[in-house]
């Protein structure tokens, strides 16, 4: 049954005009009155209440661009990761960041913080950065609709690493005050993440872009409480490393 993120109040028996994004998606799929769909609302653009889980719904009217549905039964189904894992990533260039956002969402990431670092190839500021973040957020929504996740991970506004560390590493408000802060690092002496993983609760991973983080950037991260961890002897691509770390904990 087609699933749609619906940033609006959801309650059984309510008649609801779908928000524009969901309505557009229903129109594209050429659904008709009587068709059954699934709705969930935990994500950007809706400040709650969040009943959690998902709702059955039935299309009651298809307008030119608007869609009305009758909300049905609620199901407290949650398919989230067992631990809240947040990724702060030196953005890889081209469509690799799209790929990273999509795969991280499928793997249950809690939030994504795109970072610009000294060696970043992809440099985004102002309106261009905002547009990119909006695009990545839509990638995360689509990935949730596809994979069955009922909590859309927040994709935060782009920051430089220095700004982000200075601001006290603010991340998703839903995460505990101090998740384990882990720096994915190639430097000697980094502890193997796979041996640490079983003992960790929620985590916040910081990783570099294609060219890695500079030594001073890694030092600054460690001063901010990040512990260097290794994913093994091979040098992984930026997007591979972030997903590998997420998979070890999610
Ligand atoms: N030449 C760069 C360097 O030496 O840092 C390679 C950077 S790598 C392509 C991109 C990022 O992935 C790194 O900054 C690091 O955060 C992470 N990474 C890659 N391989 C890793 C590994 N084996 N262990 C831990 N982190 C890794």
Short mmCIF file of N, CA and C in Angstrom, two decimals, residues 81-92 97 100 104 107-117 154 156 161 164-165 169-172 175-186 190-209 213 217-218 221-222 224-232 236-250:
data_model
loop_
_atom_site.label_atom_id
_atom_site.label_comp_id
_atom_site.label_asym_id
_atom_site.label_seq_id
_atom_site.Cartn_x
_atom_site.Cartn_y
_atom_site.Cartn_z
N UNK A 81 15.54 2.39 14.24
CA UNK A 81 16.76 1.75 14.75
C UNK A 81 16.70 1.66 16.28
N UNK A 82 17.41 0.70 16.83
CA UNK A 82 17.34 0.50 18.29
C UNK A 82 18.06 1.61 19.04
N UNK A 83 19.01 2.27 18.36
CA UNK A 83 19.73 3.39 19.01
C UNK A 83 19.62 4.61 18.11
N UNK A 84 19.61 5.80 18.70
CA UNK A 84 19.58 7.03 17.90
C UNK A 84 21.00 7.31 17.42
N UNK A 85 21.21 7.22 16.09
CA UNK A 85 22.54 7.47 15.54
C UNK A 85 22.45 8.69 14.63
N UNK A 86 23.23 9.71 14.95
CA UNK A 86 23.23 10.97 14.19
C UNK A 86 24.53 11.04 13.39
N UNK A 87 24.44 11.56 12.17
CA UNK A 87 25.63 11.68 11.31
C UNK A 87 25.91 13.15 11.05
N UNK A 88 27.15 13.57 11.29
CA UNK A 88 27.61 14.91 10.90
C UNK A 88 28.70 14.67 9.86
N UNK A 89 28.41 15.00 8.61
CA UNK A 89 29.29 14.56 7.52
C UNK A 89 29.85 15.73 6.72
N UNK A 90 31.16 15.67 6.46
CA UNK A 90 31.76 16.56 5.46
C UNK A 90 31.12 16.16 4.14
N UNK A 91 30.30 17.05 3.56
CA UNK A 91 29.45 16.66 2.42
C UNK A 91 30.28 16.15 1.25
N UNK A 92 30.03 14.92 0.79
CA UNK A 92 30.66 14.49 -0.47
C UNK A 92 30.01 15.24 -1.63
N UNK A 97 26.08 12.88 -2.03
CA UNK A 97 25.38 13.27 -0.79
C UNK A 97 23.92 12.82 -0.88
N UNK A 100 24.00 9.26 -0.01
CA UNK A 100 24.27 9.08 1.43
C UNK A 100 22.99 9.32 2.25
N UNK A 104 21.31 6.35 4.30
CA UNK A 104 21.32 6.54 5.77
C UNK A 104 19.89 6.49 6.31
N UNK A 107 18.71 3.05 6.51
CA UNK A 107 19.41 2.33 7.59
C UNK A 107 19.03 2.85 8.97
N UNK A 108 18.12 3.86 9.02
CA UNK A 108 17.58 4.29 10.31
C UNK A 108 18.30 5.44 10.98
N UNK A 109 18.97 6.30 10.22
CA UNK A 109 19.67 7.43 10.84
C UNK A 109 18.66 8.34 11.54
N UNK A 110 19.08 8.97 12.65
CA UNK A 110 18.17 9.84 13.40
C UNK A 110 18.20 11.27 12.86
N UNK A 111 19.36 11.75 12.44
CA UNK A 111 19.43 13.09 11.83
C UNK A 111 20.75 13.18 11.06
N UNK A 112 20.81 14.14 10.16
CA UNK A 112 22.02 14.34 9.34
C UNK A 112 22.40 15.81 9.40
N UNK A 113 23.66 16.06 9.73
CA UNK A 113 24.17 17.44 9.76
C UNK A 113 25.19 17.57 8.63
N UNK A 114 24.83 18.25 7.51
CA UNK A 114 25.80 18.46 6.44
C UNK A 114 26.83 19.52 6.87
N UNK A 115 28.12 19.21 6.69
CA UNK A 115 29.18 20.14 7.12
C UNK A 115 30.07 20.52 5.95
N UNK A 116 30.52 21.76 5.97
CA UNK A 116 31.54 22.22 5.02
C UNK A 116 32.85 22.28 5.81
N UNK A 117 33.90 21.61 5.29
CA UNK A 117 35.17 21.55 6.02
C UNK A 117 36.26 22.15 5.13
N UNK A 154 15.77 14.48 10.38
CA UNK A 154 15.97 15.90 10.02
C UNK A 154 17.30 16.03 9.29
N UNK A 156 19.75 18.91 8.75
CA UNK A 156 19.93 20.25 9.31
C UNK A 156 20.55 21.22 8.30
N UNK A 161 32.37 23.21 9.74
CA UNK A 161 32.72 22.39 10.91
C UNK A 161 33.05 23.29 12.10
N UNK A 164 29.95 24.68 13.70
CA UNK A 164 29.17 23.62 14.34
C UNK A 164 29.82 23.22 15.67
N UNK A 165 31.15 23.11 15.66
CA UNK A 165 31.83 22.73 16.91
C UNK A 165 31.69 23.86 17.93
N UNK A 169 27.98 21.73 19.00
CA UNK A 169 27.57 20.47 18.38
C UNK A 169 26.08 20.24 18.56
N UNK A 170 25.34 21.26 18.17
CA UNK A 170 23.88 21.10 18.35
C UNK A 170 23.39 20.08 17.33
N UNK A 171 22.57 19.20 17.77
CA UNK A 171 22.01 18.23 16.83
C UNK A 171 20.56 18.02 17.20
N UNK A 172 20.02 17.01 16.67
CA UNK A 172 18.58 16.79 16.79
C UNK A 172 18.11 16.89 18.25
N UNK A 175 17.57 13.91 20.46
CA UNK A 175 18.62 12.97 20.92
C UNK A 175 18.92 13.28 22.39
N UNK A 176 19.49 12.34 23.11
CA UNK A 176 19.82 12.62 24.51
C UNK A 176 20.87 13.72 24.57
N UNK A 177 21.01 14.26 25.74
CA UNK A 177 21.89 15.44 25.89
C UNK A 177 23.29 15.15 25.37
N UNK A 178 23.81 14.01 25.71
CA UNK A 178 25.21 13.78 25.31
C UNK A 178 25.38 12.38 24.72
N UNK A 179 25.01 12.22 23.47
CA UNK A 179 25.27 10.90 22.87
C UNK A 179 26.79 10.71 22.77
N UNK A 180 27.21 9.50 22.56
CA UNK A 180 28.65 9.27 22.36
C UNK A 180 29.09 10.06 21.14
N UNK A 181 30.15 10.85 21.29
CA UNK A 181 30.66 11.63 20.17
C UNK A 181 31.87 10.89 19.58
N UNK A 182 31.73 10.46 18.33
CA UNK A 182 32.76 9.60 17.73
C UNK A 182 33.24 10.20 16.41
N UNK A 183 34.55 10.35 16.30
CA UNK A 183 35.18 10.90 15.09
C UNK A 183 35.69 9.75 14.25
N UNK A 184 35.16 9.61 13.04
CA UNK A 184 35.66 8.55 12.14
C UNK A 184 37.00 9.03 11.62
N UNK A 185 38.06 8.34 12.04
CA UNK A 185 39.41 8.85 11.78
C UNK A 185 40.36 7.77 11.31
N UNK A 186 41.27 8.21 10.43
CA UNK A 186 42.30 7.29 9.92
C UNK A 186 43.59 7.41 10.72
N UNK A 190 43.43 5.15 16.62
CA UNK A 190 41.96 5.23 16.73
C UNK A 190 41.43 3.85 17.11
N UNK A 191 40.49 3.80 18.03
CA UNK A 191 39.98 2.51 18.50
C UNK A 191 39.01 1.92 17.48
N UNK A 192 39.01 0.62 17.38
CA UNK A 192 38.15 -0.07 16.39
C UNK A 192 36.69 0.09 16.81
N UNK A 193 35.89 0.65 15.91
CA UNK A 193 34.48 0.89 16.25
C UNK A 193 33.75 -0.42 16.51
N UNK A 194 34.08 -1.46 15.73
CA UNK A 194 33.27 -2.70 15.89
C UNK A 194 33.44 -3.28 17.30
N UNK A 195 34.58 -3.02 17.95
CA UNK A 195 34.74 -3.57 19.32
C UNK A 195 34.01 -2.68 20.34
N UNK A 196 33.85 -1.41 19.97
CA UNK A 196 33.17 -0.48 20.90
C UNK A 196 31.65 -0.56 20.76
N UNK A 197 31.21 -0.87 19.55
CA UNK A 197 29.77 -0.73 19.20
C UNK A 197 28.82 -1.36 20.22
N UNK A 198 29.08 -2.59 20.67
CA UNK A 198 28.09 -3.21 21.58
C UNK A 198 27.88 -2.43 22.88
N UNK A 199 28.91 -1.63 23.25
CA UNK A 199 28.79 -0.95 24.55
C UNK A 199 28.16 0.44 24.42
N UNK A 200 27.94 0.86 23.18
CA UNK A 200 27.49 2.24 22.98
C UNK A 200 25.97 2.34 23.01
N UNK A 201 25.49 3.49 23.46
CA UNK A 201 24.04 3.76 23.36
C UNK A 201 23.88 4.67 22.14
N UNK A 202 23.26 5.81 22.32
CA UNK A 202 23.07 6.72 21.17
C UNK A 202 24.42 7.31 20.78
N UNK A 203 24.55 7.67 19.52
CA UNK A 203 25.86 8.13 19.05
C UNK A 203 25.73 9.25 18.03
N UNK A 204 26.78 10.07 18.00
CA UNK A 204 26.89 11.15 17.02
C UNK A 204 28.23 10.95 16.32
N UNK A 205 28.19 10.61 15.01
CA UNK A 205 29.42 10.38 14.26
C UNK A 205 29.78 11.63 13.46
N UNK A 206 31.07 11.95 13.47
CA UNK A 206 31.61 13.04 12.64
C UNK A 206 32.57 12.41 11.64
N UNK A 207 32.37 12.71 10.35
CA UNK A 207 33.28 12.14 9.34
C UNK A 207 33.63 13.20 8.30
N UNK A 208 34.70 12.95 7.60
CA UNK A 208 35.22 13.96 6.66
C UNK A 208 34.70 13.77 5.24
N UNK A 209 34.99 14.76 4.37
CA UNK A 209 34.64 14.69 2.95
C UNK A 209 35.69 13.88 2.20
N UNK A 213 39.36 15.18 6.93
CA UNK A 213 39.46 16.35 7.80
C UNK A 213 40.94 16.66 7.99
N UNK A 217 41.51 20.19 12.24
CA UNK A 217 40.06 19.95 12.39
C UNK A 217 39.82 18.73 13.28
N UNK A 218 40.62 17.69 13.11
CA UNK A 218 40.45 16.52 13.96
C UNK A 218 40.79 16.88 15.41
N UNK A 221 37.92 18.71 16.90
CA UNK A 221 36.80 17.79 17.21
C UNK A 221 37.09 17.02 18.50
N UNK A 222 38.34 16.60 18.63
CA UNK A 222 38.68 15.84 19.85
C UNK A 222 38.60 16.72 21.08
N UNK A 224 36.49 18.93 21.40
CA UNK A 224 35.04 19.10 21.65
C UNK A 224 34.42 17.80 22.16
N UNK A 225 35.29 16.81 22.44
CA UNK A 225 34.77 15.59 23.07
C UNK A 225 34.57 14.42 22.15
N UNK A 226 35.04 14.53 20.90
CA UNK A 226 34.90 13.41 19.96
C UNK A 226 36.07 12.44 20.15
N UNK A 227 35.74 11.16 20.24
CA UNK A 227 36.78 10.13 20.37
C UNK A 227 37.04 9.53 19.00
N UNK A 228 38.33 9.46 18.56
CA UNK A 228 38.62 8.90 17.23
C UNK A 228 38.38 7.40 17.21
N UNK A 229 37.65 6.94 16.20
CA UNK A 229 37.40 5.51 16.03
C UNK A 229 37.70 5.11 14.60
N UNK A 230 38.13 3.84 14.46
CA UNK A 230 38.52 3.34 13.15
C UNK A 230 37.51 2.33 12.62
N UNK A 231 37.37 2.34 11.28
CA UNK A 231 36.50 1.34 10.63
C UNK A 231 37.36 0.29 9.95
N UNK A 232 38.67 0.24 10.31
CA UNK A 232 39.56 -0.77 9.73
C UNK A 232 40.66 -0.13 8.91
N UNK A 236 37.98 4.24 3.34
CA UNK A 236 36.64 4.17 2.75
C UNK A 236 36.25 5.53 2.16
N UNK A 237 35.41 5.51 1.17
CA UNK A 237 34.88 6.78 0.63
C UNK A 237 34.06 7.46 1.74
N UNK A 238 33.90 8.77 1.61
CA UNK A 238 33.20 9.52 2.66
C UNK A 238 31.82 8.94 2.93
N UNK A 239 31.09 8.63 1.85
CA UNK A 239 29.73 8.12 2.06
C UNK A 239 29.74 6.70 2.60
N UNK A 240 30.74 5.92 2.19
CA UNK A 240 30.83 4.53 2.69
C UNK A 240 31.11 4.53 4.19
N UNK A 241 32.03 5.38 4.61
CA UNK A 241 32.43 5.40 6.03
C UNK A 241 31.25 5.76 6.93
N UNK A 242 30.51 6.79 6.54
CA UNK A 242 29.37 7.23 7.38
C UNK A 242 28.34 6.11 7.49
N UNK A 243 28.07 5.44 6.36
CA UNK A 243 27.06 4.36 6.38
C UNK A 243 27.57 3.14 7.14
N UNK A 244 28.84 2.85 7.01
CA UNK A 244 29.41 1.69 7.72
C UNK A 244 29.28 1.90 9.24
N UNK A 245 29.58 3.11 9.69
CA UNK A 245 29.48 3.41 11.13
C UNK A 245 28.02 3.31 11.58
N UNK A 246 27.13 3.87 10.78
CA UNK A 246 25.70 3.83 11.12
C UNK A 246 25.22 2.38 11.23
N UNK A 247 25.66 1.56 10.28
CA UNK A 247 25.19 0.17 10.25
C UNK A 247 25.69 -0.61 11.47
N UNK A 248 26.86 -0.24 11.98
CA UNK A 248 27.39 -0.96 13.15
C UNK A 248 26.56 -0.68 14.41
N UNK A 249 25.82 0.42 14.40
CA UNK A 249 25.07 0.78 15.62
C UNK A 249 23.56 0.76 15.46
N UNK A 250 23.12 0.98 14.21
CA UNK A 250 21.65 1.16 14.06
C UNK A 250 20.92 -0.17 14.22
#
